[in-house]
Short mmCIF file of C-alpha atoms in Angstrom, two decimals:
data_model
loop_
_atom_site.label_atom_id
_atom_site.label_comp_id
_atom_site.label_asym_id
_atom_site.label_seq_id
_atom_site.Cartn_x
_atom_site.Cartn_y
_atom_site.Cartn_z
CA MET A 1 14.99 32.44 -0.71
CA THR A 2 13.36 33.08 -4.09
CA ILE A 3 12.89 31.20 -7.34
CA GLU A 4 15.49 33.54 -8.86
CA ASP A 5 18.06 32.12 -6.43
CA ILE A 6 17.05 28.57 -7.35
CA ALA A 7 17.28 29.36 -11.07
CA ALA A 8 20.76 30.81 -10.65
CA ARG A 9 22.01 27.84 -8.63
CA ALA A 10 20.44 25.24 -10.97
CA GLY A 11 21.50 27.06 -14.15
CA VAL A 12 17.99 27.24 -15.62
CA SER A 13 15.39 29.89 -16.37
CA ILE A 14 12.95 31.26 -13.83
CA GLY A 15 10.13 29.82 -15.94
CA ALA A 16 11.63 26.32 -15.70
CA VAL A 17 11.82 26.68 -11.91
CA SER A 18 8.17 27.74 -11.79
CA PHE A 19 7.10 24.75 -13.86
CA ALA A 20 9.10 22.31 -11.71
CA LEU A 21 8.01 23.67 -8.32
CA ASN A 22 4.35 23.71 -9.31
CA GLY A 23 4.36 20.21 -10.79
CA ARG A 24 3.55 21.45 -14.30
CA LYS A 25 4.70 20.10 -17.65
CA GLY A 26 7.32 22.03 -19.59
CA VAL A 27 10.61 20.71 -18.20
CA SER A 28 12.35 17.37 -18.58
CA ASP A 29 12.38 14.87 -15.74
CA GLU A 30 16.14 15.42 -15.34
CA THR A 31 15.76 19.20 -15.09
CA ARG A 32 12.80 18.89 -12.72
CA ALA A 33 14.82 16.61 -10.42
CA ARG A 34 17.78 19.05 -10.43
CA ILE A 35 15.54 22.02 -9.61
CA LEU A 36 13.80 20.18 -6.77
CA ARG A 37 17.15 19.07 -5.37
CA VAL A 38 18.45 22.65 -5.38
CA ALA A 39 15.23 23.90 -3.79
CA ASP A 40 15.67 21.35 -1.01
CA GLU A 41 19.28 22.35 -0.48
CA LEU A 42 18.39 26.03 -0.27
CA GLY A 43 15.38 25.43 2.00
CA TRP A 44 12.98 27.13 -0.38
CA ALA A 45 9.30 27.60 0.56
CA PRO A 46 6.49 29.57 -1.16
CA ALA A 47 6.24 33.16 -0.01
CA GLY A 48 3.08 32.56 2.00
CA ALA A 49 4.58 29.61 3.80
CA ALA A 50 7.87 31.41 4.39
CA ARG A 51 6.00 34.25 6.10
CA SER A 52 4.00 31.93 8.33
CA LEU A 53 5.12 31.17 11.84
CA ALA A 54 7.01 27.94 12.34
CA GLU A 55 4.38 26.68 14.73
CA ALA A 56 1.46 27.40 12.38
CA LYS A 57 -0.72 24.38 11.57
CA THR A 58 -2.64 23.49 8.46
CA ASN A 59 -4.99 21.06 10.22
CA THR A 60 -4.34 18.67 7.36
CA PHE A 61 -2.58 15.32 6.99
CA GLY A 62 -1.31 14.19 3.61
CA LEU A 63 -1.29 10.86 1.79
CA VAL A 64 0.12 10.28 -1.70
CA LEU A 65 -0.99 7.15 -3.54
CA ALA A 66 0.50 5.84 -6.78
CA ARG A 67 -2.54 4.36 -8.52
CA ASP A 68 -4.55 4.48 -11.70
CA PRO A 69 -7.48 6.64 -10.51
CA ARG A 70 -9.85 4.53 -12.61
CA ASN A 71 -9.03 1.51 -10.46
CA LEU A 72 -8.82 3.16 -7.05
CA GLY A 73 -12.58 2.98 -6.46
CA LEU A 74 -12.45 -0.79 -6.88
CA GLU A 75 -10.01 -1.25 -4.00
CA SER A 76 -12.21 -1.80 -0.99
CA PHE A 77 -9.18 -1.80 1.33
CA TYR A 78 -8.40 1.84 0.68
CA MET A 79 -12.02 2.94 0.85
CA GLN A 80 -12.26 1.41 4.34
CA PHE A 81 -8.81 2.67 5.32
CA PHE A 82 -9.65 6.28 4.37
CA ALA A 83 -12.94 6.02 6.25
CA GLY A 84 -11.06 4.90 9.35
CA ILE A 85 -8.65 7.83 9.10
CA GLU A 86 -11.56 10.26 8.80
CA THR A 87 -13.19 8.93 11.98
CA GLU A 88 -10.23 10.40 13.88
CA LEU A 89 -9.55 13.49 11.76
CA SER A 90 -13.07 14.88 11.48
CA PRO A 91 -13.82 15.26 15.22
CA ARG A 92 -10.54 17.18 15.62
CA GLY A 93 -11.23 19.53 12.73
CA TYR A 94 -8.57 17.97 10.51
CA GLY A 95 -8.78 16.96 6.86
CA LEU A 96 -6.98 14.44 4.68
CA LEU A 97 -5.22 15.71 1.57
CA LEU A 98 -5.15 12.75 -0.84
CA GLN A 99 -2.99 13.04 -3.96
CA VAL A 100 -3.26 10.26 -6.57
CA VAL A 101 -0.19 10.11 -8.82
CA PRO A 102 0.99 7.72 -11.54
CA ASP A 103 4.29 6.53 -10.08
CA LEU A 104 6.85 6.62 -7.27
CA GLU A 105 8.78 9.52 -8.80
CA ARG A 106 5.68 11.72 -8.62
CA GLU A 107 5.09 10.56 -5.05
CA LEU A 108 8.53 11.86 -4.10
CA GLU A 109 7.96 15.11 -5.97
CA THR A 110 4.66 15.66 -4.15
CA LEU A 111 6.25 15.00 -0.76
CA ARG A 112 8.99 17.55 -1.54
CA LEU A 113 6.42 20.17 -2.48
CA TRP A 114 4.38 19.50 0.65
CA ARG A 115 7.43 19.66 2.89
CA ASN A 116 8.88 22.83 1.36
CA GLY A 117 5.50 24.53 1.13
CA ARG A 118 4.29 23.44 4.59
CA ARG A 119 1.13 22.16 2.99
CA VAL A 120 0.42 19.50 5.64
CA ASP A 121 1.17 18.89 9.31
CA GLY A 122 2.18 15.26 8.75
CA VAL A 123 2.15 12.51 6.15
CA ILE A 124 1.06 8.88 5.99
CA LEU A 125 3.25 6.62 3.84
CA VAL A 126 1.56 3.53 2.37
CA ASP A 127 2.63 0.81 -0.09
CA ILE A 128 6.10 0.74 1.42
CA ARG A 129 8.80 -0.54 -0.91
CA GLN A 130 11.97 -2.37 -0.06
CA ASP A 131 14.65 0.36 0.32
CA ASP A 132 11.89 2.91 -0.10
CA PRO A 133 13.22 6.31 -1.30
CA ARG A 134 10.33 8.13 0.39
CA VAL A 135 11.32 6.71 3.77
CA ALA A 136 14.92 7.76 3.14
CA TYR A 137 14.01 11.24 1.87
CA LEU A 138 11.86 12.11 4.88
CA ALA A 139 14.55 10.79 7.22
CA GLU A 140 17.23 12.89 5.52
CA HIS A 141 15.00 15.99 5.41
CA PRO A 142 13.38 16.22 8.85
CA GLY A 143 10.60 18.60 9.67
CA LEU A 144 7.60 16.74 8.27
CA PRO A 145 6.15 14.27 10.82
CA THR A 146 5.81 10.86 9.19
CA LEU A 147 3.86 7.69 9.95
CA VAL A 148 4.70 4.55 7.98
CA VAL A 149 1.93 2.02 7.37
CA GLY A 150 3.96 -1.15 7.23
CA ASP A 151 6.35 -3.49 8.96
CA PRO A 152 8.81 -1.62 11.24
CA GLY A 153 11.71 -3.38 9.52
CA PHE A 154 11.05 -1.16 6.47
CA ALA A 155 10.09 2.06 8.29
CA GLY A 156 13.57 3.49 8.87
CA PRO A 157 13.59 5.95 11.80
CA HIS A 158 9.88 6.72 11.49
CA SER A 159 6.97 5.53 13.60
CA SER A 160 4.92 2.72 12.09
CA VAL A 161 1.61 0.93 12.41
CA TRP A 162 1.52 -2.56 10.98
CA THR A 163 -0.33 -5.84 10.70
CA ASP A 164 1.36 -9.22 11.06
CA ASP A 165 1.13 -10.39 7.47
CA ALA A 166 3.68 -13.17 8.02
CA ALA A 167 1.56 -14.89 10.68
CA ALA A 168 -1.56 -14.48 8.52
CA SER A 169 0.14 -15.98 5.46
CA ARG A 170 1.26 -18.98 7.49
CA GLU A 171 -2.24 -19.49 8.89
CA ALA A 172 -3.74 -19.58 5.39
CA VAL A 173 -1.31 -22.31 4.35
CA ARG A 174 -1.91 -24.34 7.52
CA VAL A 175 -5.68 -24.21 7.12
CA LEU A 176 -5.56 -25.33 3.48
CA ALA A 177 -3.04 -28.08 4.23
CA GLY A 178 -5.29 -29.23 7.07
CA LEU A 179 -8.12 -29.56 4.53
CA GLY A 180 -5.95 -31.95 2.53
CA HIS A 181 -4.69 -29.59 -0.16
CA ARG A 182 -1.23 -30.64 -1.35
CA ARG A 183 -0.69 -27.99 -4.06
CA ILE A 184 -1.36 -24.37 -3.07
CA ALA A 185 -0.93 -21.26 -5.23
CA ARG A 186 -0.37 -17.74 -3.98
CA VAL A 187 -1.58 -14.99 -6.36
CA ALA A 188 0.56 -12.11 -5.14
CA GLY A 189 0.69 -8.39 -5.75
CA LEU A 190 3.64 -6.22 -6.74
CA GLU A 191 6.94 -7.83 -5.87
CA GLU A 192 8.68 -4.56 -4.93
CA LEU A 193 6.25 -3.88 -2.06
CA ALA A 194 7.55 -4.82 1.37
CA HIS A 195 4.37 -6.52 2.52
CA THR A 196 4.39 -8.69 -0.62
CA ARG A 197 7.88 -9.91 0.24
CA ILE A 198 6.81 -10.63 3.83
CA ARG A 199 3.80 -12.65 2.67
CA ASP A 200 5.88 -14.43 0.02
CA ASP A 201 8.59 -15.48 2.45
CA ALA A 202 6.10 -16.69 5.05
CA PHE A 203 4.11 -18.62 2.41
CA LEU A 204 7.20 -20.43 1.11
CA ASP A 205 8.45 -21.17 4.62
CA GLU A 206 5.11 -22.61 5.69
CA VAL A 207 4.49 -24.81 2.63
CA ALA A 208 7.93 -26.31 3.23
CA ALA A 209 7.20 -26.75 6.95
CA VAL A 210 3.91 -28.61 6.42
CA GLY A 211 5.19 -30.64 3.47
CA VAL A 212 3.03 -29.37 0.62
CA GLU A 213 3.82 -27.75 -2.75
CA GLY A 214 3.54 -24.00 -3.18
CA GLU A 215 3.90 -21.65 -6.13
CA ILE A 216 3.71 -17.85 -6.38
CA PHE A 217 2.12 -16.01 -9.33
CA ARG A 218 2.87 -12.30 -9.81
CA THR A 219 0.22 -9.68 -10.61
CA ASP A 220 -0.46 -5.94 -10.38
CA TYR A 221 -3.49 -6.48 -8.07
CA SER A 222 -5.93 -6.04 -10.95
CA ALA A 223 -8.87 -8.30 -11.71
CA GLU A 224 -7.47 -8.98 -15.17
CA GLN A 225 -4.16 -10.29 -13.91
CA GLY A 226 -5.76 -12.14 -11.01
CA GLY A 227 -7.98 -14.02 -13.43
CA SER A 228 -5.23 -14.74 -15.95
CA ALA A 229 -2.85 -15.99 -13.23
CA THR A 230 -5.55 -18.35 -11.98
CA ALA A 231 -6.26 -19.71 -15.45
CA ALA A 232 -2.54 -20.22 -16.14
CA ALA A 233 -2.09 -22.11 -12.89
CA LEU A 234 -5.06 -24.39 -13.53
CA ARG A 235 -3.92 -25.17 -17.09
CA SER A 236 -0.48 -26.27 -15.88
CA ALA A 237 0.62 -29.90 -15.79
CA ASN A 238 0.25 -30.05 -12.00
CA PRO A 239 -2.57 -27.59 -11.12
CA PRO A 240 -3.18 -26.38 -7.57
CA THR A 241 -6.33 -27.25 -5.68
CA ALA A 242 -6.23 -24.09 -3.55
CA PHE A 243 -5.42 -20.40 -4.06
CA VAL A 244 -4.58 -17.54 -1.69
CA TYR A 245 -5.04 -14.09 -3.27
CA ASP A 246 -3.61 -10.73 -2.17
CA ASN A 247 -6.94 -8.87 -2.48
CA ASP A 248 -10.64 -9.45 -2.94
CA ILE A 249 -10.91 -8.19 -6.54
CA MET A 250 -8.39 -10.77 -7.77
CA THR A 251 -10.19 -13.46 -5.80
CA VAL A 252 -13.51 -12.75 -7.51
CA ALA A 253 -11.79 -12.72 -10.91
CA GLY A 254 -10.06 -15.96 -9.99
CA MET A 255 -13.36 -17.62 -9.13
CA SER A 256 -14.71 -16.56 -12.50
CA ALA A 257 -11.70 -18.15 -14.22
CA ILE A 258 -12.21 -21.34 -12.22
CA THR A 259 -15.86 -21.52 -13.29
CA GLN A 260 -15.02 -20.85 -16.94
CA LEU A 261 -12.68 -23.86 -16.86
CA GLY A 262 -15.57 -26.08 -15.74
CA LEU A 263 -14.45 -26.37 -12.11
CA ARG A 264 -16.39 -25.67 -8.92
CA VAL A 265 -15.60 -23.69 -5.77
CA PRO A 266 -14.99 -25.21 -3.25
CA GLU A 267 -15.63 -28.79 -4.49
CA ASP A 268 -12.70 -28.72 -6.94
CA VAL A 269 -10.75 -25.62 -5.93
CA SER A 270 -10.66 -23.66 -2.66
CA VAL A 271 -9.93 -19.92 -2.57
CA ILE A 272 -9.00 -17.44 0.16
CA ALA A 273 -9.03 -13.64 -0.23
CA TRP A 274 -7.07 -11.01 1.72
CA ASP A 275 -8.50 -7.98 3.56
CA ASP A 276 -12.09 -9.04 4.14
CA SER A 277 -14.72 -6.78 2.56
CA VAL A 278 -18.42 -6.51 1.82
CA LEU A 279 -17.65 -8.06 -1.55
CA CYS A 280 -16.39 -11.21 0.15
CA ARG A 281 -19.69 -11.65 1.93
CA HIS A 282 -21.87 -11.27 -1.17
CA THR A 283 -20.29 -13.57 -3.74
CA VAL A 284 -21.62 -17.04 -4.50
CA PRO A 285 -20.17 -18.90 -2.74
CA THR A 286 -19.15 -16.40 -0.08
CA LEU A 287 -15.40 -15.84 0.16
CA SER A 288 -13.21 -17.07 2.96
CA ALA A 289 -10.79 -14.25 3.80
CA MET A 290 -7.84 -13.25 5.94
CA SER A 291 -9.84 -10.72 7.90
CA HIS A 292 -9.05 -7.71 10.04
CA ASP A 293 -10.87 -4.48 10.81
CA VAL A 294 -9.51 -2.10 8.15
CA ILE A 295 -11.57 0.87 9.41
CA ALA A 296 -10.10 0.43 12.89
CA PHE A 297 -6.67 0.09 11.28
CA GLY A 298 -7.06 3.47 9.55
CA ALA A 299 -8.22 5.07 12.80
CA HIS A 300 -5.17 3.64 14.61
CA VAL A 301 -2.89 5.13 11.94
CA ALA A 302 -4.46 8.58 12.35
CA ARG A 303 -4.23 8.49 16.16
CA ARG A 304 -0.58 7.52 16.00
CA LEU A 305 0.23 10.33 13.54
CA PHE A 306 -1.38 12.85 15.91
CA GLU A 307 1.01 11.53 18.58
CA VAL A 308 3.99 11.88 16.22
CA VAL A 309 2.99 15.47 15.37
CA GLY A 310 2.77 16.10 19.11
CA GLY A 311 6.39 15.06 19.60
CA ALA A 312 6.11 11.39 20.57
CA GLU A 313 9.25 9.29 20.21
CA PRO A 314 9.32 6.96 17.16
CA ALA A 315 7.70 3.61 17.91
CA ALA A 316 6.27 0.57 16.13
CA SER A 317 2.65 -0.30 16.88
CA LEU A 318 1.21 -3.69 15.96
CA ASP A 319 -2.41 -3.15 15.00
CA SER A 320 -3.61 -6.72 14.43
CA THR A 321 -2.97 -10.10 12.85
CA PRO A 322 -5.43 -10.97 10.07
CA ARG A 323 -7.27 -14.20 10.87
CA LEU A 324 -9.11 -16.56 8.57
CA GLN A 325 -12.84 -15.94 8.35
CA ALA A 326 -13.95 -19.25 6.88
CA ARG A 327 -16.92 -19.08 4.51
CA GLY A 328 -18.18 -20.98 1.50
CA SER A 329 -15.11 -20.82 -0.76
CA THR A 330 -12.91 -23.23 1.22
CA GLY A 331 -13.43 -26.96 1.64
CA PRO A 332 -11.65 -30.33 1.63
CA ALA A 333 -9.34 -31.11 -1.25
CA PRO A 334 -11.00 -33.18 -3.98
CA VAL A 335 -10.52 -36.93 -3.62
CA GLY A 336 -7.42 -38.14 -5.41
CA ALA A 337 -5.91 -34.68 -5.81
#
């Protein structure tokens, strides 16, 4: 199968096919999508890959991440997660091919290119969405071993490794309610992500169960939005006395907003971060956090993908349940609150 065949089937020029298959500018999004769809249907692969034996290995796993590359270095979760993956890959002579892209559409395009070109032996899917098109695509186009990092309810037919975010979210609410907090805010990440929905649902269920008030504020995980959400909540007519944040960067920004409003942590407002990090242990006061071993989590993901590549049946593997590591940022609710 050649690019001439793809061009004829798609009704475009050979140059347009070349641009689309190599991820280059020069074709519209609609044309690119049509060319990639035809390439999939025809089973196209680059000449080198087509000549290789079916059992040939690249000794590489792939991971595509939709992120602003300027912000990626600030996310301690992924730095630890990648380190954990490498602890398993390096001794086996494997490498991790990380592709940072701007959006979900480019994620799908990259996965298609990797699959058709046999660029990697398996892929790790992160930031799973509800009704995720990547999960569906790799299920409908078998041949690329896949490991989903997320709740098995969103993993389709693929193997998954997950943490119990629902239980962790409930624990955070129970601890704060036990400290006397009657109004608790959750500063959440992107709503379309499956783990955000899981945490949201558990948070709302638990505040209702323990008889306190709860409100969710939406953000994009950035420090800017974490800080602005905190300030907006505290300026409301009925401000919360406790916050649970979806990452450490937003928590630090939230503490700054609290201080700028003349309040103290934890005397006036308590805060809890998610995914414990070095940053949590070096703020003033130190940050209480829903903690789990992210490096071990990444290593678990890599081991499981090796099993999938080796032919293991699809299975869901619970890695851990984040537990509260109480530090200096949580305390009793202020008197009269």
